[in-house]
Every structure is written in C-alpha cells, then in structure tokens.
C-alpha cells in the first residue's frame, strides 16, 4: 500500500532524487542540518519526539490542524520575524496517489512547530506560497535584471550563497576547532 | 663625463637612490635607456606579486644588485583552503638563482610558496653570512630540519618570520641553534604554526643574548613558563601567542616588559584578562582573534585602551563593543573583525556586528585607514556614514554572513556608491554579499566610482552579465580582481577582462561555465596565461575524524607573464592553450 507522503529531508538524502517536482534540489545538506540544529535546540525535547512520531504513523481520521506552539527564544533586534528554516524537500514519492489522501506536513517557523494534514495539491500550494514569499524578500524594488530566473531562484533556496559557503581563514578554523577541545 | 644637455650621470646617480616608491621607479625606468640602467643598478627592493609572471633569470639580468626580494606564489584563496596544496609556487629555482648570483641580497620574503628543506639549506649555506631577514610567510613543504640549518648558518638574522606556515615538526633543536648562534635578533615569529616542541628555556636564552629583541610571536606555550623570558626581554614591544592552562589567580605573578605595546594572548579569558589592565593604556595594538572573551569582556578591556591604533578580533565584539571602541579609541587606524564560530553556544549571543556598530565606528574613529568586517546585517545608511566620515580609508572589506535569511536593507547599490565616492583614498576593496545584495546598477557604480582601487574581491554581486560588463568599463587602476560565486558567464568574464585597462591578474571561482570552456578564449592574447582548476570533489575530515565530501567548483586563474606558461602544473591544474586549440590571437 502506498500513500502520498510529504517528507522532511533532514539530511539531504534526496539530492539525487528522480522526482519531477519543481522544488527538487531545495536545500543543501549542510545548511539544512545546521538550520535544523538551531531550531531544534530551542524546542522542548518531548515536543520534538511527539512531532516526529506523529509524522511517521499512519493516521486517517486525524485532526485537521494540530498546532504546537513553542515560545521563541528571546532574540534581540528582531523587528521582523525570521523564518528559522525554509520549507524542506517535499519528496513526493508514491507512484499512485489518491488526490484526496492526506499526509502530515510539519513546518518550523520562528520557534513554532505546526503539523497539518493536507492533500498533495494543498501541500504544493503551500510550498509555492513559501517560495514566492522568500524570493520577494530578496528581490529589490528596482527590478533585478536576472538573466536566468529559475536558476537564481533555486540559488536563493539552496543556501544563502548557492553552492559556495563563505570560506574561512585557515588559522581561525584551526583555532575554533582547538577551542572545542579545551 | 661628457657634457650634454640634461643632468650629468653623477647628479642622476646621487638623486635616483633616494627614489623608493615602486611606481616612481617604474616611471624612471621608462624615460630612456640611461635612466633604465641607473634604475636597474640602484633598485633595492622588488616585489613579484606572482612568481610565475617572470623568471629568476630575467630578474637577475635586470636587477643584479638587489638587496631585498618578496615573492608570492599561490592565489590568495589558498588562505581559505580553496587551492590544492600542490598547486605550485616552488621557491627552488629562485633560491638557486639567489645562491648563485644575487650577492647583495639581504632580505628574502616568500609568501604562500612551497619551500623544501633543501632550499633552506642552499639559502643558508650560500647567503647565511649576509642574510638579515628571512620570512617564510604562509609557506609549506619544509620541516624543522630546514630551520636547523637556518639557525646554524644565518647568524646575522634580524628577522625570522614563519607565521602561519605549515611546518613538519621533528624537534625543537632549531630554536636552540638560533639561541646559541644569534645575538642580533630583533623579530622572531612562529605564530600560528603549531610548533609545540620548542622549549621556553631557549626563548629565555634568546631574550638574554639578543639585546634588541623587540617582537616575539610564538605558538602555544604556557604563559607561566615565560615569566623568565619576559623578565629578560627588557626592550620587548610586541608579544603574541602563549596559552593559559592554569588557575587564573596564578597569573598575577606575570610581569610584562615595560615597553610592551602590541599584544595578543591566545586563549585569554575573562579571568585572565586583568593581567593586561596595568598597562592597557599603553597598548597600540591588540590581537583578540584567538582569545576567549565575550562581548562584555571586550567592552571592559577596550575602554581601558585610549591609545589603541590596531585592533583584531572576532565578531563577538558585537555592536556594543564597537560603540565602546568608537567612544574610547580615537586614534584607531586599523580594525579587523573576523567571523567567529557558527554553532550555537560557542560565541556570545550578543556577538553580532551590524549597521549599528558600523555607524558608531565611522563617527567615532575618524582616523580609520583599514576596515575589514564580517557583518550579520547591513544597511545603505551605514555605508553612507563610512563614506561621510572615514576620509582616510584606504582598504575596505565587507562580508555579509549567511546565517540570517532577512537583511534589513538590500540591495546596497546606493550605500556602496556613496562609500566609494566619499572614501577618495581607497586602494583596496572587497564586497562579499548574497544574491540580491547588489544589482547590476550597483556593480556599475563600483566601476564608475573606484578610480584608485588596485585590488578587488567581489562575491555574490550583480545579477547578470550586464553588470560585470558595465563594471569593467570603469576601474581604471584595477590590477588584481578576485570574483567568487557570481552569475557571470565565461563570455562576459572574458569580455570584461579585455575592457579593464590595468588588469594583470584575475581569479574566479563559481561562474556560469560554458559546455566546452572555450568561451574563455575570448580573452586569449599574447603574454596572458590562462589556467583552470576544474571542479573537484574534496573529502574534508574535521578534527573529530568526520569526513565530509565537499563540491569545489571550478577556478579560473589568468595573469600576464613574461615567462610563458609554467612548466610545473600538478594534475589538478589545466593550462588553457589557445594555440593548441587553434584559436587565432
């Protein structure tokens, strides 16, 4: 029995997935791991366990919207809310889907966690909205002359800086590693 | 002496040696053959910015009486682990030429080059009696055996500089040799080298024997073991390194030399910091890059240093620390703020630098000449402040960190324009942002408003080929350009190179490659070497042994050379040969 699943790709395992979804290569492994670490470290461990277990069981008559709210950890200088994680890779795997069958989508946003049971179509619209939302923040008002729009958009979503993380000075790198051992 | 119109040789011979500036000397040498020859006979120092641009032979033929030579090898990106270790930059051919022919050479500085023990032995044997300065600066390939030869045979050394070099450590004998053979040493530096087998007794011996010892920068060595050294080094002005492994209270016995005014103590924490307080008001330079201080500690220390001229630290200083700096350190000339740890809990929560700190800094420290900073947030207004207040700025470098999704005020077109227009003395400029950080219009501003800038690093700027093409219509003085993570095609990069009138060196990583790599041939021309480091997969292991496969995108390196393509390519580097490809020049 197959069912439509929308999965969170914590470790970037789906990098080479064959899904034809337009959100294919959403996020770099390292960035998603780092970002998740950040979000998870601010949350109640019991809460995390319940979210993960609820995502893996096969529930049919479930709450349409189960929302767990966790207070954000205090951050200074935050005039506008910052999403702690962009939406991750929706690896829509199952080959035969019932369009009305729902599956859980878990969204981490600004210190809150929400779980929704949605159909595949609804899930795709949510993702589309999120993509439009985040790309609007980065584009300037005096229109960016973008030669290759789809690639640039993909870049915004992969990591802040595409495939090239900001490189670190060798000596500083060694110091930061040695410091952990002290 | 013939009587002829113009200056006689005697007068010319008296005047020219007073001309030191390389650009002036360059101009002198172009006047006529006589002036060229006089320059060649009297030039004291040469810096070769990339060792492959010429050959040892050519250097000898023109400047036989050289006293001081600085040679650079690997691209600057090597400091960030981006260049293969065996890329090149071997000193051997140069050392051999020096040994054979450069009889007046007293000062040698190799930067980012590969040095072997045999090279050091040849150099020490041939020039040991006259060598006064030896700098192996971010070099690799040698061991303490090579240094042993130096210690034994170069007894006139005033300066031995090894900072950040990767040295294979066999023992600490080399320092002992230096200690027993040398009495004129002024500068000793093996900072950031991981040499741990050196003995503090040898350091103390050096301090006792060398009455002019003014600057010492070492690797990790317990500070309590250095009490004797500090007592002996009576004219010491600069000290960096050491480490704190004992109870904080024990360090009250440490007494620093009276003239000490440049300091950087590794692993210094909040509890050890007070040992600096008694002479903090004398400090001109403070290195906190490798200290363990939080934001509050920075504030507490900085406010006691009204004479500070140079500060290096991590972004844990925070905006609050910058505000204290702006209030307290009116003489500040150079400020470098590096990127601290990313992991949560490793650095102070307050430890972020943004527009708030920059604006305070600009208004408070009017003598600023060098500013390099990693920021977490930025606005156009803060860059405008810098343009308005930092009139002495010669070198400006800004990197926008990638942790925050939202930045207060992007793109930075207008701020960058106003900064460039206001800072009229700017010679070096680096801007490393993210997609959307600077539009093509902004990139055009950089081209238009940087008349004197000679070096630039641009990361994630612009939005299309139009940007770099507009940029390259300007920048009349740009000699060296580094580009990373931009969306420009090979074709646009090549066209830009042809437009930049002063460009002699280009490095690019992360660009839109063509299928064949052939679009780069648009910049093929005589004396222009083009090299590629194709995309690689590197396995990096961190200190706990975890392996991570990293995709390393392709690099382009192109430079003018009188020596033709080089002959020592490793497997990872591919020269582009337009002739072989049948491209007409």
XYZ file of C-alpha atoms in Angstrom:
767
model
C 0.000 0.000 0.000
C 1.390 3.284 -0.956
C 0.426 6.631 0.243
C 1.390 10.152 -0.670
C 3.979 11.365 1.726
C 5.496 14.726 2.177
C 8.769 14.173 3.890
C 11.251 16.367 5.626
C 14.605 15.755 4.118
C 16.739 16.407 7.190
C 19.977 15.096 5.817
C 19.681 15.993 2.176
C 19.403 12.339 1.209
C 17.114 13.246 -1.637
C 19.704 15.237 -3.507
C 19.646 12.892 -6.451
C 16.001 12.041 -6.331
C 14.165 11.474 -9.532
C 11.039 13.335 -8.539
C 9.851 15.738 -11.175
C 8.755 18.285 -8.612
C 9.953 21.792 -9.355
C 11.268 22.073 -5.830
C 13.699 19.317 -6.462
C 17.008 20.440 -5.117
C 15.772 22.677 -2.362
C 18.391 22.801 0.210
C 21.998 21.963 0.788
C 22.679 19.195 3.285
C 24.946 21.186 5.497
C 22.679 24.176 5.674
C 19.605 22.154 6.472
C 21.456 20.293 9.206
C 22.762 23.479 10.742
C 19.412 25.189 10.481
C 17.588 22.264 12.000
C 20.067 22.073 14.839
C 19.307 25.704 15.517
C 15.554 25.258 15.506
C 15.528 22.024 17.442
C 17.853 23.274 20.140
C 15.239 25.867 21.069
C 12.407 23.377 21.428
C 11.147 21.106 24.149
C 12.590 17.598 23.529
C 9.284 15.911 24.356
C 7.636 18.054 21.746
C 10.137 17.036 19.112
C 9.571 13.354 19.866
C 5.813 13.688 19.533
C 6.096 15.598 16.276
C 8.395 13.020 14.747
C 6.319 10.058 15.899
C 3.088 11.633 14.695
C 4.637 12.159 11.302
C 5.538 8.526 10.842
C 2.375 6.760 11.919
C -0.428 6.153 9.521
C -3.303 8.108 10.909
C -6.502 8.531 8.947
C -9.171 10.358 10.916
C -6.825 12.932 12.364
C -7.136 16.484 13.483
C -7.201 18.735 10.528
C -4.799 21.051 12.195
C -2.681 20.206 15.156
C -0.527 23.088 16.094
C 2.157 23.034 18.763
C 3.258 26.463 19.806
C 6.594 26.935 21.433
C 7.656 30.345 22.671
C 10.506 31.746 20.601
C 13.776 32.068 22.407
C 14.465 35.720 23.078
C 16.434 37.328 20.313
C 17.458 40.931 20.320
C 16.966 43.231 17.419
C 14.301 41.310 15.587
C 11.934 43.777 14.102
C 10.545 41.269 11.667
C 10.175 37.551 12.268
C 12.881 35.471 10.729
C 11.959 32.017 9.499
C 14.377 29.658 11.158
C 14.121 27.115 8.359
C 12.861 27.260 4.862
C 10.478 24.521 3.833
C 12.313 21.345 3.033
C 12.205 18.947 0.216
C 8.790 17.512 -0.398
C 9.847 14.160 -1.838
C 6.610 13.128 -3.300
C 7.398 9.529 -3.853
C 4.379 7.344 -4.173
C 3.596 6.484 -7.734
C -0.141 6.039 -7.337
C -1.781 8.665 -5.230
C -5.324 9.257 -4.310
C -5.672 13.016 -4.743
C -7.847 13.196 -1.662
C -5.487 11.275 0.581
C -3.831 13.489 3.167
C -0.426 13.318 4.774
C 1.216 15.373 7.516
C 3.302 18.432 6.716
C 5.430 19.747 9.562
C 6.501 23.369 9.406
C 9.088 25.013 11.655
C 8.620 28.757 11.764
C 10.075 31.317 14.107
C 10.245 28.973 17.050
C 6.829 27.419 16.489
C 6.054 23.994 15.061
C 2.867 23.259 13.206
C 1.666 19.977 11.780
C -1.006 19.892 9.090
C -2.643 17.051 7.320
C -3.115 18.101 3.765
C -3.676 16.705 0.321
C -0.868 16.716 -2.187
C -2.281 19.676 -4.091
C -2.653 21.726 -0.948
C 0.918 20.859 0.007
C 2.230 22.087 -3.315
C 0.336 25.365 -2.985
C 1.767 25.885 0.484
C 5.248 25.368 -0.870
C 4.607 27.676 -3.782
C 3.495 30.396 -1.399
C 6.570 29.957 0.738
C 8.843 30.127 -2.271
C 7.202 33.285 -3.530
C 7.332 34.746 -0.063
C 11.030 34.192 0.448
C 12.072 35.280 -3.020
C 10.086 38.515 -2.676
C 12.151 39.436 0.358
C 15.373 39.204 -1.536
C 14.474 40.823 -4.826
C 14.913 44.555 -4.928
C 12.266 47.058 -5.885
C 14.327 48.393 -8.754
C 13.963 45.187 -10.668
C 16.863 42.811 -10.666
C 17.904 42.068 -14.186
C 18.005 38.350 -13.931
C 19.315 36.543 -16.940
C 18.251 33.115 -15.807
C 15.378 33.467 -13.335
C 14.777 29.846 -12.454
C 18.395 29.210 -11.601
C 18.644 32.319 -9.440
C 15.507 31.364 -7.594
C 16.881 27.937 -6.995
C 20.048 29.518 -5.674
C 18.148 31.616 -3.163
C 16.604 28.498 -1.797
C 19.565 26.162 -1.818
C 21.775 28.050 0.538
C 22.100 31.723 1.110
C 25.099 31.624 -1.189
C 24.379 28.848 -3.668
C 26.986 26.131 -3.757
C 29.755 28.165 -2.199
C 29.660 28.590 1.550
C 31.704 31.525 2.819
C 35.188 30.126 3.196
C 37.003 30.542 6.474
C 40.562 31.608 7.092
C 42.777 28.595 7.904
C 44.183 29.831 11.206
C 40.819 30.855 12.533
C 39.369 27.496 11.501
C 42.069 25.666 13.453
C 41.583 27.899 16.476
C 37.811 27.318 16.550
C 38.358 23.561 16.344
C 41.017 23.551 19.071
C 38.777 25.652 21.274
C 36.121 22.949 21.274
C 38.631 20.551 22.768
C 39.618 22.767 25.668
C 81.963 62.684 -18.236
C 80.555 64.044 -21.455
C 78.971 67.451 -21.496
C 75.493 67.029 -22.768
C 72.132 68.639 -22.264
C 70.305 67.378 -19.185
C 71.544 66.011 -15.907
C 75.010 64.534 -15.673
C 75.387 60.939 -14.635
C 76.904 61.990 -11.337
C 73.937 64.066 -10.322
C 71.494 61.449 -11.529
C 73.421 58.847 -9.614
C 73.021 60.878 -6.431
C 69.337 61.550 -6.869
C 67.912 58.238 -8.022
C 68.842 56.156 -4.959
C 66.518 58.373 -2.925
C 63.572 57.317 -5.011
C 61.987 54.295 -3.331
C 58.369 54.136 -4.371
C 57.967 51.312 -6.910
C 55.649 53.294 -9.142
C 58.106 56.180 -9.253
C 60.906 53.775 -10.055
C 58.780 52.258 -12.776
C 58.348 55.701 -14.301
C 62.063 56.475 -14.013
C 62.976 53.294 -15.854
C 60.797 54.215 -18.818
C 62.364 57.594 -19.568
C 65.342 56.460 -21.598
C 67.964 53.739 -21.683
C 70.325 55.607 -19.375
C 67.686 56.041 -16.727
C 66.594 52.425 -17.147
C 70.122 51.240 -16.483
C 70.566 53.505 -13.490
C 67.335 52.240 -12.009
C 68.442 48.668 -12.629
C 71.740 49.242 -10.837
C 70.272 51.031 -7.840
C 66.888 49.385 -7.223
C 66.958 47.943 -3.714
C 63.697 46.053 -3.408
C 61.446 44.111 -5.764
C 58.072 42.522 -5.065
C 56.958 39.938 -7.596
C 53.235 39.611 -6.971
C 53.041 36.209 -8.682
C 56.206 34.194 -9.106
C 55.094 32.846 -12.498
C 54.938 36.284 -14.115
C 58.659 36.246 -14.711
C 61.701 34.022 -14.232
C 64.716 34.060 -11.864
C 66.903 34.548 -14.880
C 65.097 37.704 -16.012
C 65.255 39.127 -12.507
C 68.972 38.587 -12.360
C 69.594 40.110 -15.755
C 67.838 43.316 -14.799
C 68.429 43.732 -11.049
C 71.696 42.061 -10.237
C 72.372 44.141 -7.119
C 69.050 43.559 -5.426
C 69.091 43.749 -1.637
C 65.556 42.670 -0.880
C 63.107 40.353 -2.647
C 59.480 39.465 -1.969
C 57.896 36.646 -3.937
C 54.288 35.465 -3.835
C 53.036 32.123 -5.082
C 49.618 30.626 -4.526
C 46.466 32.660 -5.103
C 45.158 34.450 -2.016
C 42.313 31.927 -1.908
C 44.834 29.395 -0.548
C 44.468 31.112 2.849
C 40.892 29.811 2.858
C 41.727 26.248 1.885
C 40.430 26.740 -1.654
C 43.604 25.940 -3.608
C 45.129 22.440 -3.991
C 48.195 22.079 -1.775
C 50.425 21.121 -4.707
C 49.205 23.974 -6.932
C 52.683 25.331 -7.314
C 54.795 28.294 -6.257
C 58.055 26.434 -5.700
C 60.933 28.547 -4.421
C 63.648 26.163 -5.662
C 64.502 27.875 -8.965
C 64.576 31.241 -7.180
C 66.740 30.003 -4.324
C 69.185 28.518 -6.784
C 69.468 31.812 -8.627
C 69.872 33.696 -5.351
C 72.608 31.337 -4.230
C 74.464 31.729 -7.489
C 74.137 35.391 -8.437
C 72.399 37.726 -6.043
C 75.398 38.745 -3.988
C 73.809 41.760 -2.356
C 70.609 40.087 -1.253
C 69.998 40.518 2.471
C 66.258 40.112 2.761
C 64.095 37.312 1.414
C 60.312 37.054 1.818
C 58.395 34.101 0.380
C 54.619 34.253 0.730
C 52.279 31.315 0.062
C 55.017 29.287 -1.563
C 56.342 25.740 -1.353
C 59.713 25.580 0.365
C 61.761 22.421 0.869
C 64.397 21.707 3.489
C 66.957 21.511 0.713
C 66.013 25.038 -0.376
C 66.627 26.307 3.130
C 69.951 24.566 3.259
C 71.062 26.050 -0.071
C 69.963 29.506 1.037
C 71.633 29.235 4.431
C 74.874 27.919 3.005
C 75.183 30.487 0.248
C 73.784 33.616 1.881
C 73.978 32.785 5.574
C 76.767 35.259 6.260
C 74.792 38.252 4.985
C 71.137 37.290 5.308
C 69.360 39.620 7.732
C 65.710 38.942 7.017
C 64.089 35.599 6.250
C 60.310 35.415 6.011
C 58.554 32.144 5.220
C 55.050 33.558 5.259
C 52.187 31.032 4.954
C 54.586 28.620 3.292
C 54.608 24.834 3.388
C 56.749 21.845 2.454
C 59.588 22.158 4.946
C 60.432 20.806 8.371
C 62.328 21.871 11.464
C 65.407 20.275 9.877
C 65.492 23.086 7.353
C 65.122 25.602 10.164
C 68.021 23.949 11.930
C 70.278 24.847 9.008
C 68.997 28.399 9.147
C 69.675 28.645 12.870
C 73.142 27.252 12.422
C 74.330 29.260 9.425
C 72.365 32.520 9.373
C 73.916 34.221 12.322
C 73.138 37.752 11.163
C 69.398 37.322 11.137
C 67.492 40.276 12.490
C 64.151 38.806 11.453
C 62.992 35.205 11.341
C 59.309 35.106 10.360
C 57.368 31.841 9.977
C 53.795 32.940 10.708
C 51.062 30.559 9.565
C 53.453 28.257 7.761
C 52.764 24.503 7.743
C 55.919 23.052 9.194
C 56.687 19.386 9.802
C 57.922 19.320 13.368
C 60.678 16.879 14.268
C 62.079 18.564 17.363
C 62.841 21.939 18.917
C 66.552 21.946 18.069
C 66.232 24.717 15.539
C 65.287 27.242 18.209
C 68.208 26.143 20.318
C 70.591 26.684 17.402
C 69.153 30.122 16.899
C 69.555 30.865 20.604
C 73.229 29.910 20.777
C 74.327 31.427 17.476
C 72.495 34.712 17.242
C 72.845 37.912 19.221
C 71.238 40.413 16.853
C 67.722 39.042 16.508
C 65.006 41.694 16.652
C 61.947 39.865 15.369
C 61.088 36.235 15.998
C 57.739 34.935 14.748
C 56.364 31.411 14.665
C 52.778 32.430 15.480
C 50.027 30.083 14.306
C 52.463 27.333 13.350
C 51.532 24.508 15.778
C 55.185 24.019 16.730
C 54.983 22.536 20.207
C 58.407 21.007 20.807
C 60.140 24.343 21.299
C 61.471 24.895 24.779
C 60.825 28.043 26.767
C 64.402 27.889 28.064
C 65.628 28.547 24.536
C 63.260 31.502 24.317
C 64.706 32.845 27.506
C 68.227 32.360 26.155
C 67.346 34.308 23.019
C 65.951 37.115 25.173
C 69.166 37.237 27.183
C 71.512 37.126 24.180
C 69.650 39.450 21.859
C 69.569 42.880 23.425
C 67.499 44.326 20.603
C 64.709 41.776 20.731
C 61.620 43.860 20.063
C 58.966 41.498 18.687
C 58.232 37.899 19.606
C 55.208 35.921 18.411
C 55.095 32.273 19.311
C 52.884 29.199 19.233
C 51.093 27.743 22.257
C 53.366 27.811 25.280
C 52.199 28.116 28.857
C 52.456 31.753 29.956
C 53.640 30.799 33.441
C 56.708 29.234 31.841
C 57.524 32.542 30.214
C 57.990 34.601 33.362
C 61.762 34.331 32.972
C 61.554 35.197 29.301
C 59.521 38.346 29.997
C 61.994 39.404 32.646
C 64.922 39.021 30.244
C 63.322 40.659 27.221
C 63.725 44.168 28.515
C 63.097 46.051 25.271
C 60.233 43.891 24.059
C 57.474 45.884 22.361
C 55.366 43.146 20.835
C 54.265 39.738 22.092
C 51.657 37.318 20.758
C 50.886 33.697 21.446
C 51.273 31.645 24.595
C 48.382 29.950 26.322
C 46.602 29.801 29.670
C 46.232 26.340 31.156
C 46.376 27.038 34.868
C 44.214 28.686 37.540
C 43.553 32.365 36.783
C 44.923 33.530 40.169
C 48.355 32.123 39.376
C 48.863 34.610 36.545
C 49.194 37.577 38.881
C 52.904 36.780 39.083
C 53.398 37.500 35.410
C 55.095 40.809 34.873
C 55.351 42.141 31.351
C 58.239 44.154 29.898
C 57.881 47.932 30.318
C 57.744 48.862 26.631
C 55.189 46.277 25.639
C 52.579 47.992 23.495
C 51.470 45.344 20.978
C 49.844 42.293 22.482
C 47.835 39.188 21.679
C 47.426 36.420 24.252
C 45.979 33.163 22.943
C 43.152 31.574 24.924
C 42.999 34.555 27.272
C 39.637 34.523 29.040
C 37.643 36.832 31.262
C 39.514 35.753 34.392
C 42.988 36.194 32.969
C 42.234 39.481 31.259
C 43.014 41.684 34.283
C 46.760 40.983 33.957
C 46.655 43.324 30.964
C 44.930 46.173 32.796
C 48.046 47.723 34.407
C 49.458 48.664 31.006
C 46.323 48.709 28.862
C 46.642 52.455 28.406
C 49.977 51.912 26.640
C 48.600 49.448 24.146
C 48.751 50.414 20.497
C 47.872 47.039 19.057
C 45.595 44.345 20.440
C 45.049 40.911 18.883
C 41.971 39.208 20.305
C 41.385 36.842 17.380
C 42.369 33.826 19.444
C 41.182 34.977 22.847
C 38.164 33.640 24.737
C 36.364 36.862 25.549
C 32.681 37.666 25.276
C 31.056 40.986 24.353
C 31.134 42.385 27.885
C 34.818 41.475 28.248
C 35.583 43.332 25.040
C 33.826 46.435 26.346
C 35.674 46.205 29.628
C 39.094 45.865 28.015
C 38.704 48.278 25.116
C 37.599 51.176 27.260
C 40.964 50.993 29.019
C 42.923 51.406 25.771
C 42.660 55.025 24.648
C 45.849 54.770 22.587
C 44.784 51.790 20.554
C 45.698 52.038 16.873
C 45.155 48.469 15.692
C 42.503 46.000 16.821
C 41.891 42.490 15.508
C 39.109 40.390 16.937
C 36.120 38.202 16.128
C 32.560 39.418 15.727
C 31.925 38.506 19.354
C 32.886 42.140 19.960
C 29.317 42.927 18.895
C 27.741 46.281 18.145
C 28.062 47.217 21.782
C 31.815 46.618 21.695
C 32.080 48.768 18.587
C 30.236 51.561 20.340
C 32.740 51.400 23.196
C 35.570 51.359 20.669
C 34.164 54.445 18.954
C 33.981 56.287 22.268
C 37.350 55.238 23.660
C 39.806 54.749 20.806
C 40.013 57.951 18.850
C 43.363 57.019 17.335
C 42.188 53.776 15.789
C 43.722 53.204 12.349
C 43.127 49.555 11.589
C 40.223 47.334 12.552
C 39.698 43.737 11.518
C 36.626 41.819 12.694
C 36.691 38.162 11.747
C 33.917 35.619 11.723
C 33.503 33.657 14.958
C 32.024 30.218 15.459
C 28.671 29.426 13.869
C 27.478 26.786 16.278
C 25.036 27.834 18.954
C 26.525 28.361 22.350
C 30.072 28.725 21.140
C 30.032 32.519 20.983
C 28.201 35.256 22.856
C 24.578 35.790 21.819
C 25.358 39.488 21.620
C 28.270 38.791 19.337
C 26.943 40.105 16.058
C 28.080 43.154 14.168
C 25.610 45.180 12.141
C 24.880 48.640 10.803
C 24.500 49.904 14.366
C 28.140 49.204 15.216
C 29.428 50.447 11.871
C 27.706 53.797 12.173
C 29.077 54.371 15.655
C 32.533 53.344 14.463
C 32.504 55.687 11.470
C 31.531 58.658 13.576
C 33.913 57.892 16.420
C 37.103 56.720 14.722
C 37.888 59.342 12.147
C 41.456 58.193 11.529
C 40.452 54.773 10.278
C 42.589 53.594 7.359
C 41.787 49.887 7.200
C 38.429 48.255 7.942
C 37.635 44.581 7.373
C 34.430 43.257 8.879
C 32.047 40.294 8.810
C 28.541 41.600 9.436
C 25.291 39.828 10.176
C 23.109 42.698 8.983
C 23.696 45.875 6.957
C 22.008 48.991 5.595
C 22.750 51.539 2.910
C 22.817 54.260 5.556
C 25.702 52.682 7.438
C 27.795 52.544 4.262
C 26.920 56.165 3.624
C 28.202 57.015 7.092
C 31.509 55.409 6.240
C 31.681 57.450 3.057
C 30.966 60.604 5.038
C 33.285 60.131 7.999
C 36.062 57.693 7.083
C 38.039 60.038 4.877
C 41.326 58.259 5.465
C 40.090 54.838 4.479
C 42.451 53.049 2.067
C 41.258 49.482 2.451
C 37.644 48.426 2.980
C 36.358 44.836 3.127
C 32.825 43.793 3.979
C 31.434 40.257 4.116
C 27.739 39.692 4.756
C 27.338 36.481 6.736
C 24.806 33.973 5.525
C 23.042 32.988 8.731
C 20.171 35.435 8.622
C 17.514 34.983 5.966
C 16.399 38.575 6.042
C 18.698 41.540 5.769
C 17.354 44.944 6.798
C 18.206 46.851 3.673
C 19.170 45.255 0.373
C 20.319 45.918 -2.300
C 23.250 48.057 -1.246
C 23.649 49.944 -4.510
C 23.359 53.453 -3.112
C 25.356 52.800 0.028
C 28.229 51.326 -1.930
C 28.175 54.226 -4.355
C 28.275 56.773 -1.538
C 31.027 54.934 0.267
C 33.202 54.845 -2.843
C 32.578 58.482 -3.621
C 33.341 59.569 -0.074
C 36.455 57.468 0.526
C 38.708 59.063 -2.014
C 41.872 57.314 -0.886
C 40.530 53.809 -1.345
C 43.046 51.410 -2.922
C 41.693 48.033 -1.883
C 38.050 46.997 -1.821
C 36.177 43.785 -1.071
C 32.442 43.214 -1.077
C 31.038 39.764 -0.428
C 27.249 39.628 -0.296
C 24.490 37.269 -1.470
C 22.113 37.077 -4.439
C 20.148 40.316 -4.368
C 22.809 42.113 -2.358
C 23.938 44.330 -5.201
C 22.194 44.801 -8.519
C 23.821 45.335 -11.911
C 23.324 49.047 -11.361
C 25.284 48.822 -8.114
C 28.031 46.898 -9.832
C 28.162 49.646 -12.422
C 28.612 52.175 -9.590
C 31.642 50.254 -8.357
C 33.187 50.532 -11.799
C 32.381 54.206 -12.007
C 33.478 55.357 -8.568
C 36.708 53.496 -7.764
C 39.376 55.407 -9.669
C 42.307 54.409 -7.471
C 41.351 50.904 -6.448
C 44.038 48.374 -7.403
C 42.665 45.199 -5.811
C 39.081 43.989 -5.539
C 37.293 40.936 -4.256
C 33.667 40.641 -5.366
C 31.440 37.871 -4.058
C 27.804 37.281 -4.974
C 27.252 40.663 -6.552
C 25.340 41.693 -9.636
C 22.506 39.880 -11.318
C 23.576 39.292 -14.887
C 26.340 39.641 -17.431
C 25.294 43.247 -17.998
C 26.576 44.029 -14.515
C 30.150 42.888 -14.973
C 30.303 44.421 -18.432
C 29.250 47.809 -17.080
C 31.648 47.424 -14.141
C 34.589 46.727 -16.404
C 34.104 49.962 -18.320
C 35.464 51.689 -15.207
C 38.044 50.702 -12.569
C 40.933 52.344 -14.406
C 43.521 51.305 -11.815
C 42.343 47.769 -11.164
C 45.314 45.407 -11.364
C 44.064 42.378 -9.481
C 40.487 41.101 -9.479
C 39.044 38.194 -7.496
C 35.471 37.092 -8.155
C 33.532 34.421 -6.298
C 30.068 32.985 -6.560
C 28.803 35.277 -9.269
C 26.358 34.520 -12.052
C 28.518 35.779 -14.904
C 29.130 33.669 -17.976
C 32.584 32.827 -19.293
C 31.909 35.052 -22.229
C 31.125 38.089 -20.045
C 34.152 37.466 -17.845
C 36.430 37.284 -20.854
C 34.929 40.453 -22.354
C 35.354 42.268 -19.036
C 38.999 41.311 -18.828
C 39.573 42.870 -22.215
C 37.954 46.121 -21.037
C 39.816 46.529 -17.748
C 42.817 48.530 -18.859
C 45.118 47.895 -15.889
C 44.190 44.305 -15.149
C 47.109 41.921 -14.831
C 45.648 39.177 -12.608
C 42.239 37.536 -12.425
C 40.923 34.801 -10.145
C 37.366 33.455 -10.383
C 35.561 30.674 -8.577
C 31.877 29.983 -9.176
C 30.662 31.267 -12.518
C 28.459 30.099 -15.375
C 30.722 27.765 -17.273
C 30.215 27.078 -20.941
C 29.982 23.454 -22.026
C 33.428 23.391 -23.547
C 35.221 26.072 -21.538
C 36.046 27.671 -24.841
C 34.265 30.948 -24.267
C 37.293 31.932 -22.197
C 39.356 32.110 -25.344
C 37.741 35.473 -25.984
C 40.431 36.781 -23.637
C 43.309 34.950 -25.268
C 46.162 37.298 -26.036
C 49.956 37.352 -26.024
C 51.619 37.082 -22.601
C 48.284 36.204 -20.961
C 48.355 32.819 -19.204
C 45.022 31.149 -18.518
C 44.781 28.249 -16.081
C 41.811 26.216 -14.929
C 41.321 24.211 -11.801
C 38.358 22.063 -12.825
C 35.540 21.339 -10.364
C 36.572 18.815 -7.769
C 35.113 16.706 -5.025
C 37.190 17.083 -1.915
C 36.925 14.878 1.123
C 37.496 17.007 4.177
C 37.894 15.475 7.584
C 37.372 17.670 10.581
C 39.219 17.329 13.863
C 36.945 14.567 15.143
C 37.590 12.497 12.045
C 34.229 13.004 10.408
C 34.530 13.001 6.673
C 32.519 15.297 4.503
C 32.514 15.413 0.734
C 32.621 18.972 -0.487
C 31.925 20.074 -4.011
C 34.555 22.565 -5.058
C 33.524 24.489 -8.176
C 35.984 25.296 -10.946
C 38.505 28.132 -10.711
C 39.878 30.344 -13.433
C 43.274 31.957 -12.940
C 44.638 34.307 -15.566
C 47.685 36.573 -15.439
C 50.222 38.395 -17.541
C 53.570 36.702 -17.756
C 56.869 37.318 -19.478
C 57.870 33.744 -18.887
C 55.248 31.912 -20.902
C 53.042 29.160 -19.449
C 54.535 27.477 -16.452
C 56.116 24.031 -16.577
C 55.242 22.667 -13.171
C 51.491 22.015 -13.267
C 50.086 19.453 -10.858
C 47.266 17.196 -12.030
C 44.647 19.474 -10.588
C 45.567 22.448 -12.768
C 44.996 22.660 -16.505
C 46.502 25.347 -18.693
C 44.334 26.706 -21.465
C 46.460 26.877 -24.552
C 44.842 28.939 -27.266
C 47.453 27.879 -29.818
C 46.787 24.213 -29.238
C 43.088 24.869 -29.588
C 43.671 26.617 -32.868
C 42.411 29.961 -31.644
C 43.803 32.909 -33.554
C 45.376 35.584 -31.418
